Amino acid sequence: MNRFSKYSHILSVALILTALPSCIYDDLAPCHEEDIEITIENDWSNAPDADPEGMAYLFFRDGVDAPWRFDFPGRQAGKVTVPEGLYRFVMFNDDTSNVIFKTSENGMPFATTSSEKIEIDGRTVETLEAPDMMWGASIGRLRIDRDGVGYSAGDSMEENPGSFIVRTHPRQITPTYTIKINHIENLQGVTAMRGMISGMADGFNIFGETPSPSEALIWFSPRSETDSSVRASFHTFGLPLNPQNPNELRLYFLLSDNRLVCKTFDVTEMITSSPDPMNVTIIIDTIALPYAPAPMGPGAFDPDVLGWNTIIVNLGT
């Protein structure tokens, strides 16, 4: 259990919807007379269609190792109580199932997924599971005291005397990638498919809201359509900070005669020129596969073969 999820039970909003908020602590100093009640208000104009099941709100106080964490259901938050002081603040949806939170060098949460190293063309690369949809926001410097709250604005503090409202502006932080392959010749002989895309960030720094500078391959599972086309939709952490390498789309087809075919496409231009970097569509017009007989029996096609993340293959076309 990581240090952030350890405090997920600090506040259970479902139990206090009709009651005044109280200060609940675990391994933290008890409540005292200088605790301040504030209201978290979320402005979702940067992500109007967001539909999280719940959001986590973390207050990192200067000089305190563990954050104050509060979880509210849905898109909106409410009143919380924290000691007065200077904070760094992050928020993100708490309904993810395969996102792993690690601690970055500055002590803030770093979102990534499970990884495995494989050998491709004589070199070792890191592969990641595709993340869930994520929304989030951060505040670099937040002062909370009896006079109100203040936000950092560069080297100065923007004062809000008499206001005890913390306003946030969450946005989508994991782009949606859609793969469309319009026609695949001899698709009837395929028993399984997997795909991966290279040059993606290996995680996301929620504090500061920037993708990692490190690259990884993201695995995804395509699905076969009745018109001999293939589709896939998944999330990534986006392009890395200052990307250095091209983005390759690699599609693996396992044929009924146990042949493994890999098709590789440079999709860098499609990604970098996308009108919306948070919703990227990659279109491949056609792929010709070798003939193989159609697999026999029900359920012969498996779009997600276990163990494929450890295979060693030659990525030549």
CSV table of C-alpha atoms in Angstrom, one decimal:
chain,number,residue,atom,x,y,z
A,1,MET,CA,0.0,0.0,0.0
A,2,ASN,CA,1.5,3.4,-1.0
A,3,ARG,CA,1.7,6.4,1.3
A,4,PHE,CA,-1.2,8.1,-0.6
A,5,SER,CA,-3.7,5.4,-0.4
A,6,LYS,CA,-2.9,4.8,3.3
A,7,TYR,CA,-4.8,7.9,4.1
A,8,SER,CA,-7.8,7.4,1.8
A,9,HIS,CA,-10.0,6.7,4.8
A,10,ILE,CA,-9.3,10.1,6.4
A,11,LEU,CA,-12.7,11.4,5.2
A,12,SER,CA,-15.6,9.3,4.0
A,13,VAL,CA,-18.0,11.8,2.6
A,14,ALA,CA,-20.8,9.3,2.2
A,15,LEU,CA,-21.0,9.1,6.0
A,16,ILE,CA,-21.2,12.8,6.6
A,17,LEU,CA,-23.3,14.2,3.9
A,18,THR,CA,-25.8,15.4,6.4
A,19,ALA,CA,-23.4,16.4,9.1
A,20,LEU,CA,-20.8,19.1,9.7
A,21,PRO,CA,-17.3,18.0,8.7
A,22,SER,CA,-14.9,16.9,11.4
A,23,CYS,CA,-11.1,16.6,11.6
A,24,ILE,CA,-10.1,12.9,11.4
A,25,TYR,CA,-6.4,12.0,11.7
A,26,ASP,CA,-4.2,9.0,11.4
A,27,ASP,CA,-0.5,9.2,12.5
A,28,LEU,CA,-1.0,13.0,12.4
A,29,ALA,CA,-1.2,15.6,15.1
A,30,PRO,CA,-4.7,15.8,16.8
A,31,CYS,CA,-7.1,18.6,15.9
A,32,HIS,CA,-6.4,21.9,17.7
A,33,GLU,CA,-8.0,25.4,17.9
A,34,GLU,CA,-6.0,26.6,14.8
A,35,ASP,CA,-7.6,24.1,12.4
A,36,ILE,CA,-9.3,25.9,9.6
A,37,GLU,CA,-12.5,24.9,7.8
A,38,ILE,CA,-12.3,25.5,4.0
A,39,THR,CA,-14.5,24.7,1.0
A,40,ILE,CA,-13.2,23.0,-2.1
A,41,GLU,CA,-15.0,24.1,-5.2
A,42,ASN,CA,-14.3,22.5,-8.6
A,43,ASP,CA,-14.6,24.3,-11.9
A,44,TRP,CA,-14.9,21.6,-14.6
A,45,SER,CA,-14.9,24.0,-17.5
A,46,ASN,CA,-11.6,22.4,-18.7
A,47,ALA,CA,-13.3,19.0,-18.7
A,48,PRO,CA,-17.0,19.5,-19.0
A,49,ASP,CA,-17.7,15.8,-19.9
A,50,ALA,CA,-15.7,14.3,-17.0
A,51,ASP,CA,-17.6,11.7,-15.1
A,52,PRO,CA,-15.4,10.4,-12.2
A,53,GLU,CA,-17.0,8.2,-9.6
A,54,GLY,CA,-15.0,10.2,-7.0
A,55,MET,CA,-12.1,12.6,-6.5
A,56,ALA,CA,-9.2,12.5,-4.0
A,57,TYR,CA,-7.9,15.8,-2.6
A,58,LEU,CA,-4.4,15.8,-1.0
A,59,PHE,CA,-2.9,18.6,1.0
A,60,PHE,CA,0.9,18.4,1.5
A,61,ARG,CA,1.8,20.6,4.4
A,62,ASP,CA,5.4,22.0,4.8
A,63,GLY,CA,7.2,20.0,7.4
A,64,VAL,CA,4.8,17.1,7.5
A,65,ASP,CA,5.7,13.8,5.8
A,66,ALA,CA,2.2,12.5,5.0
A,67,PRO,CA,-0.6,14.4,3.3
A,68,TRP,CA,-4.1,15.2,4.5
A,69,ARG,CA,-6.3,13.3,2.1
A,70,PHE,CA,-10.1,13.8,1.5
A,71,ASP,CA,-12.2,11.7,-0.8
A,72,PHE,CA,-15.6,13.0,-2.2
A,73,PRO,CA,-18.0,11.1,-4.5
A,74,GLY,CA,-18.6,12.5,-8.0
A,75,ARG,CA,-17.4,15.7,-9.5
A,76,GLN,CA,-18.0,18.1,-6.6
A,77,ALA,CA,-16.2,18.4,-3.2
A,78,GLY,CA,-17.3,20.3,-0.1
A,79,LYS,CA,-16.0,21.4,3.3
A,80,VAL,CA,-12.8,20.0,4.9
A,81,THR,CA,-10.8,20.9,7.9
A,82,VAL,CA,-7.0,21.2,8.0
A,83,PRO,CA,-4.4,22.9,10.2
A,84,GLU,CA,-3.3,26.3,9.1
A,85,GLY,CA,-0.1,26.4,7.2
A,86,LEU,CA,1.5,26.4,3.8
A,87,TYR,CA,0.5,23.5,1.4
A,88,ARG,CA,1.1,22.0,-2.0
A,89,PHE,CA,-2.2,20.6,-3.3
A,90,VAL,CA,-3.1,17.9,-5.8
A,91,MET,CA,-6.3,16.2,-6.8
A,92,PHE,CA,-7.2,13.3,-9.1
A,93,ASN,CA,-10.0,10.8,-9.6
A,94,ASP,CA,-9.9,7.9,-7.1
A,95,ASP,CA,-11.8,5.4,-9.3
A,96,THR,CA,-8.9,4.0,-11.2
A,97,SER,CA,-8.1,0.2,-11.0
A,98,ASN,CA,-4.8,-0.2,-12.8
A,99,VAL,CA,-3.0,3.2,-12.0
A,100,ILE,CA,-0.1,2.9,-9.6
A,101,PHE,CA,0.9,5.9,-7.6
A,102,LYS,CA,4.6,6.3,-6.8
A,103,THR,CA,6.4,9.1,-5.0
A,104,SER,CA,8.5,11.4,-7.1
A,105,GLU,CA,11.7,13.2,-6.0
A,106,ASN,CA,9.7,16.2,-4.8
A,107,GLY,CA,7.5,14.0,-2.6
A,108,MET,CA,4.5,14.4,-4.9
A,109,PRO,CA,2.4,11.6,-6.4
A,110,PHE,CA,3.5,10.1,-9.8
A,111,ALA,CA,0.9,8.2,-11.7
A,112,THR,CA,2.0,5.2,-13.8
A,113,THR,CA,0.9,1.6,-14.4
A,114,SER,CA,2.3,-1.9,-14.1
A,115,SER,CA,5.4,-2.4,-16.2
A,116,GLU,CA,7.5,-5.2,-17.6
A,117,LYS,CA,10.8,-5.1,-19.5
A,118,ILE,CA,11.1,-7.1,-22.8
A,119,GLU,CA,13.8,-7.5,-25.4
A,120,ILE,CA,13.1,-6.0,-28.9
A,121,ASP,CA,15.6,-6.0,-31.7
A,122,GLY,CA,18.4,-6.7,-29.3
A,123,ARG,CA,17.6,-4.0,-26.8
A,124,THR,CA,15.6,-3.9,-23.5
A,125,VAL,CA,12.6,-1.7,-23.4
A,126,GLU,CA,9.9,-1.0,-20.8
A,127,THR,CA,6.3,-1.8,-21.6
A,128,LEU,CA,3.3,-0.4,-19.7
A,129,GLU,CA,-0.3,-1.4,-19.3
A,130,ALA,CA,-2.6,1.3,-20.7
A,131,PRO,CA,-3.8,3.5,-17.8
A,132,ASP,CA,-7.4,4.4,-16.9
A,133,MET,CA,-9.0,7.7,-17.7
A,134,MET,CA,-7.7,10.3,-15.3
A,135,TRP,CA,-8.6,13.9,-14.4
A,136,GLY,CA,-6.6,16.1,-12.1
A,137,ALA,CA,-5.2,19.4,-11.0
A,138,SER,CA,-2.6,20.9,-8.7
A,139,ILE,CA,-1.9,24.2,-6.8
A,140,GLY,CA,1.8,25.0,-6.4
A,141,ARG,CA,1.5,26.9,-3.2
A,142,LEU,CA,-1.5,27.3,-1.0
A,143,ARG,CA,-1.6,29.3,2.3
A,144,ILE,CA,-4.5,28.5,4.7
A,145,ASP,CA,-4.9,30.6,7.9
A,146,ARG,CA,-7.5,32.4,9.9
A,147,ASP,CA,-7.4,35.4,7.4
A,148,GLY,CA,-8.4,33.2,4.5
A,149,VAL,CA,-6.6,31.4,1.7
A,150,GLY,CA,-3.9,32.5,-0.7
A,151,TYR,CA,-2.5,31.0,-3.9
A,152,SER,CA,0.9,31.3,-5.4
A,153,ALA,CA,1.3,33.3,-8.6
A,154,GLY,CA,4.9,32.9,-9.6
A,155,ASP,CA,7.0,34.4,-6.8
A,156,SER,CA,4.1,36.3,-5.2
A,157,MET,CA,1.1,35.1,-3.3
A,158,GLU,CA,-2.4,36.0,-4.6
A,159,GLU,CA,-4.4,37.0,-1.6
A,160,ASN,CA,-8.1,36.2,-1.0
A,161,PRO,CA,-8.8,37.9,2.4
A,162,GLY,CA,-11.8,36.6,4.1
A,163,SER,CA,-12.3,33.8,1.6
A,164,PHE,CA,-12.0,30.2,2.7
A,165,ILE,CA,-12.7,28.7,-0.7
A,166,VAL,CA,-10.1,26.7,-2.6
A,167,ARG,CA,-11.1,26.7,-6.3
A,168,THR,CA,-9.7,24.1,-8.6
A,169,HIS,CA,-9.6,23.6,-12.4
A,170,PRO,CA,-9.3,19.9,-13.1
A,171,ARG,CA,-8.7,18.7,-16.6
A,172,GLN,CA,-8.2,15.4,-18.5
A,173,ILE,CA,-4.6,14.1,-18.0
A,174,THR,CA,-4.6,10.8,-19.9
A,175,PRO,CA,-5.3,11.2,-23.6
A,176,THR,CA,-7.6,8.8,-25.4
A,177,TYR,CA,-6.0,7.1,-28.4
A,178,THR,CA,-8.2,5.5,-31.1
A,179,ILE,CA,-6.8,3.1,-33.6
A,180,LYS,CA,-8.7,2.4,-36.8
A,181,ILE,CA,-7.5,-0.1,-39.4
A,182,ASN,CA,-10.0,0.0,-42.2
A,183,HIS,CA,-9.3,-3.3,-44.0
A,184,ILE,CA,-7.2,-6.4,-43.2
A,185,GLU,CA,-6.8,-9.0,-45.8
A,186,ASN,CA,-7.1,-12.6,-44.6
A,187,LEU,CA,-8.3,-11.5,-41.2
A,188,GLN,CA,-10.3,-14.7,-41.0
A,189,GLY,CA,-7.1,-16.6,-40.2
A,190,VAL,CA,-6.2,-14.6,-37.1
A,191,THR,CA,-6.7,-16.2,-33.7
A,192,ALA,CA,-5.3,-13.3,-31.6
A,193,MET,CA,-4.1,-9.8,-31.8
A,194,ARG,CA,-2.2,-7.4,-29.6
A,195,GLY,CA,-0.8,-3.9,-30.3
A,196,MET,CA,1.6,-1.5,-28.8
A,197,ILE,CA,2.6,2.1,-29.4
A,198,SER,CA,6.1,3.5,-28.7
A,199,GLY,CA,7.3,6.9,-27.6
A,200,MET,CA,4.7,7.4,-24.9
A,201,ALA,CA,5.4,8.9,-21.5
A,202,ASP,CA,5.8,6.3,-18.8
A,203,GLY,CA,3.7,8.3,-16.3
A,204,PHE,CA,2.4,11.6,-15.2
A,205,ASN,CA,3.5,14.1,-12.5
A,206,ILE,CA,0.2,15.2,-11.0
A,207,PHE,CA,1.8,18.1,-9.1
A,208,GLY,CA,2.7,20.5,-11.9
A,209,GLU,CA,0.5,18.5,-14.3
A,210,THR,CA,3.3,17.4,-16.7
A,211,PRO,CA,4.0,14.0,-18.3
A,212,SER,CA,7.2,12.2,-17.5
A,213,PRO,CA,10.3,12.8,-19.7
A,214,SER,CA,10.9,9.0,-19.8
A,215,GLU,CA,9.5,6.9,-22.6
A,216,ALA,CA,7.7,3.6,-22.6
A,217,LEU,CA,5.7,1.3,-24.9
A,218,ILE,CA,2.0,1.1,-24.2
A,219,TRP,CA,0.2,-2.2,-24.8
A,220,PHE,CA,-3.4,-2.4,-26.0
A,221,SER,CA,-5.9,-5.0,-27.2
A,222,PRO,CA,-7.5,-4.4,-30.7
A,223,ARG,CA,-10.8,-5.9,-31.5
A,224,SER,CA,-12.0,-7.4,-34.8
A,225,GLU,CA,-15.1,-6.0,-36.6
A,226,THR,CA,-17.4,-7.8,-39.1
A,227,ASP,CA,-16.2,-5.7,-42.0
A,228,SER,CA,-12.6,-7.0,-41.8
A,229,SER,CA,-11.5,-3.9,-39.9
A,230,VAL,CA,-9.9,-3.6,-36.5
A,231,ARG,CA,-10.5,-1.0,-33.8
A,232,ALA,CA,-8.9,-0.1,-30.5
A,233,SER,CA,-9.4,2.6,-27.9
A,234,PHE,CA,-7.2,3.1,-24.9
A,235,HIS,CA,-5.6,5.8,-22.8
A,236,THR,CA,-2.0,6.8,-22.5
A,237,PHE,CA,0.0,9.3,-20.4
A,238,GLY,CA,0.5,11.3,-23.6
A,239,LEU,CA,3.8,12.3,-25.3
A,240,PRO,CA,6.8,12.6,-22.9
A,241,LEU,CA,8.2,15.9,-21.9
A,242,ASN,CA,10.5,17.0,-24.8
A,243,PRO,CA,9.9,13.8,-26.9
A,244,GLN,CA,13.1,12.5,-28.6
A,245,ASN,CA,12.0,9.5,-30.6
A,246,PRO,CA,9.3,8.7,-33.2
A,247,ASN,CA,6.0,7.0,-32.4
A,248,GLU,CA,5.7,3.5,-33.9
A,249,LEU,CA,2.5,1.5,-34.0
A,250,ARG,CA,3.1,-2.2,-33.9
A,251,LEU,CA,0.4,-4.8,-34.5
A,252,TYR,CA,0.9,-8.5,-33.8
A,253,PHE,CA,-1.3,-11.1,-35.4
A,254,LEU,CA,-1.2,-14.7,-34.3
A,255,LEU,CA,-2.5,-16.9,-37.2
A,256,SER,CA,-4.3,-20.2,-36.9
A,257,ASP,CA,-1.1,-22.0,-38.1
A,258,ASN,CA,0.8,-20.5,-35.2
A,259,ARG,CA,2.7,-18.0,-37.3
A,260,LEU,CA,3.2,-14.6,-35.6
A,261,VAL,CA,3.1,-11.6,-37.9
A,262,CYS,CA,4.1,-8.1,-36.9
A,263,LYS,CA,3.2,-4.9,-38.8
A,264,THR,CA,4.9,-1.6,-38.0
A,265,PHE,CA,3.9,1.9,-38.9
A,266,ASP,CA,5.4,5.3,-38.1
A,267,VAL,CA,2.5,7.3,-36.7
A,268,THR,CA,4.4,10.3,-35.4
A,269,GLU,CA,2.8,12.8,-37.8
A,270,MET,CA,-0.7,11.6,-37.0
A,271,ILE,CA,-0.1,12.1,-33.3
A,272,THR,CA,1.8,15.4,-33.3
A,273,SER,CA,-0.6,17.0,-35.9
A,274,SER,CA,-3.8,15.8,-34.1
A,275,PRO,CA,-6.2,18.8,-33.7
A,276,ASP,CA,-6.9,17.6,-30.1
A,277,PRO,CA,-3.9,16.1,-28.3
A,278,MET,CA,-6.3,14.6,-25.7
A,279,ASN,CA,-8.2,12.7,-28.3
A,280,VAL,CA,-5.9,11.2,-31.0
A,281,THR,CA,-7.1,9.1,-33.9
A,282,ILE,CA,-4.7,6.9,-35.9
A,283,ILE,CA,-6.0,5.5,-39.2
A,284,ILE,CA,-4.3,2.8,-41.2
A,285,ASP,CA,-6.0,2.1,-44.6
A,286,THR,CA,-5.1,-1.5,-45.2
A,287,ILE,CA,-3.0,-4.4,-44.0
A,288,ALA,CA,-2.3,-7.6,-46.0
A,289,LEU,CA,-1.7,-10.8,-43.9
A,290,PRO,CA,-0.6,-14.2,-45.2
A,291,TYR,CA,-3.4,-16.6,-45.7
A,292,ALA,CA,-4.2,-19.0,-42.9
A,293,PRO,CA,-7.4,-21.1,-42.5
A,294,ALA,CA,-10.1,-19.8,-40.3
A,295,PRO,CA,-9.8,-21.2,-36.7
A,296,MET,CA,-12.3,-23.9,-35.8
A,297,GLY,CA,-14.7,-23.9,-32.9
A,298,PRO,CA,-16.5,-21.2,-30.8
A,299,GLY,CA,-14.4,-18.6,-29.2
A,300,ALA,CA,-11.4,-19.3,-31.4
A,301,PHE,CA,-10.5,-15.6,-31.6
A,302,ASP,CA,-8.9,-14.2,-28.5
A,303,PRO,CA,-8.0,-10.4,-28.7
A,304,ASP,CA,-5.9,-10.5,-25.5
A,305,VAL,CA,-3.6,-13.5,-25.3
A,306,LEU,CA,-2.0,-13.9,-21.9
A,307,GLY,CA,1.8,-13.9,-21.8
A,308,TRP,CA,2.2,-11.8,-25.0
A,309,ASN,CA,3.9,-9.1,-22.9
A,310,THR,CA,7.0,-11.4,-22.6
A,311,ILE,CA,7.5,-12.5,-26.2
A,312,ILE,CA,10.7,-11.7,-28.1
A,313,VAL,CA,9.9,-10.7,-31.7
A,314,ASN,CA,11.6,-9.1,-34.7
A,315,LEU,CA,9.8,-5.9,-35.4
A,316,GLY,CA,10.6,-5.8,-39.1
A,317,THR,CA,7.6,-5.4,-41.5
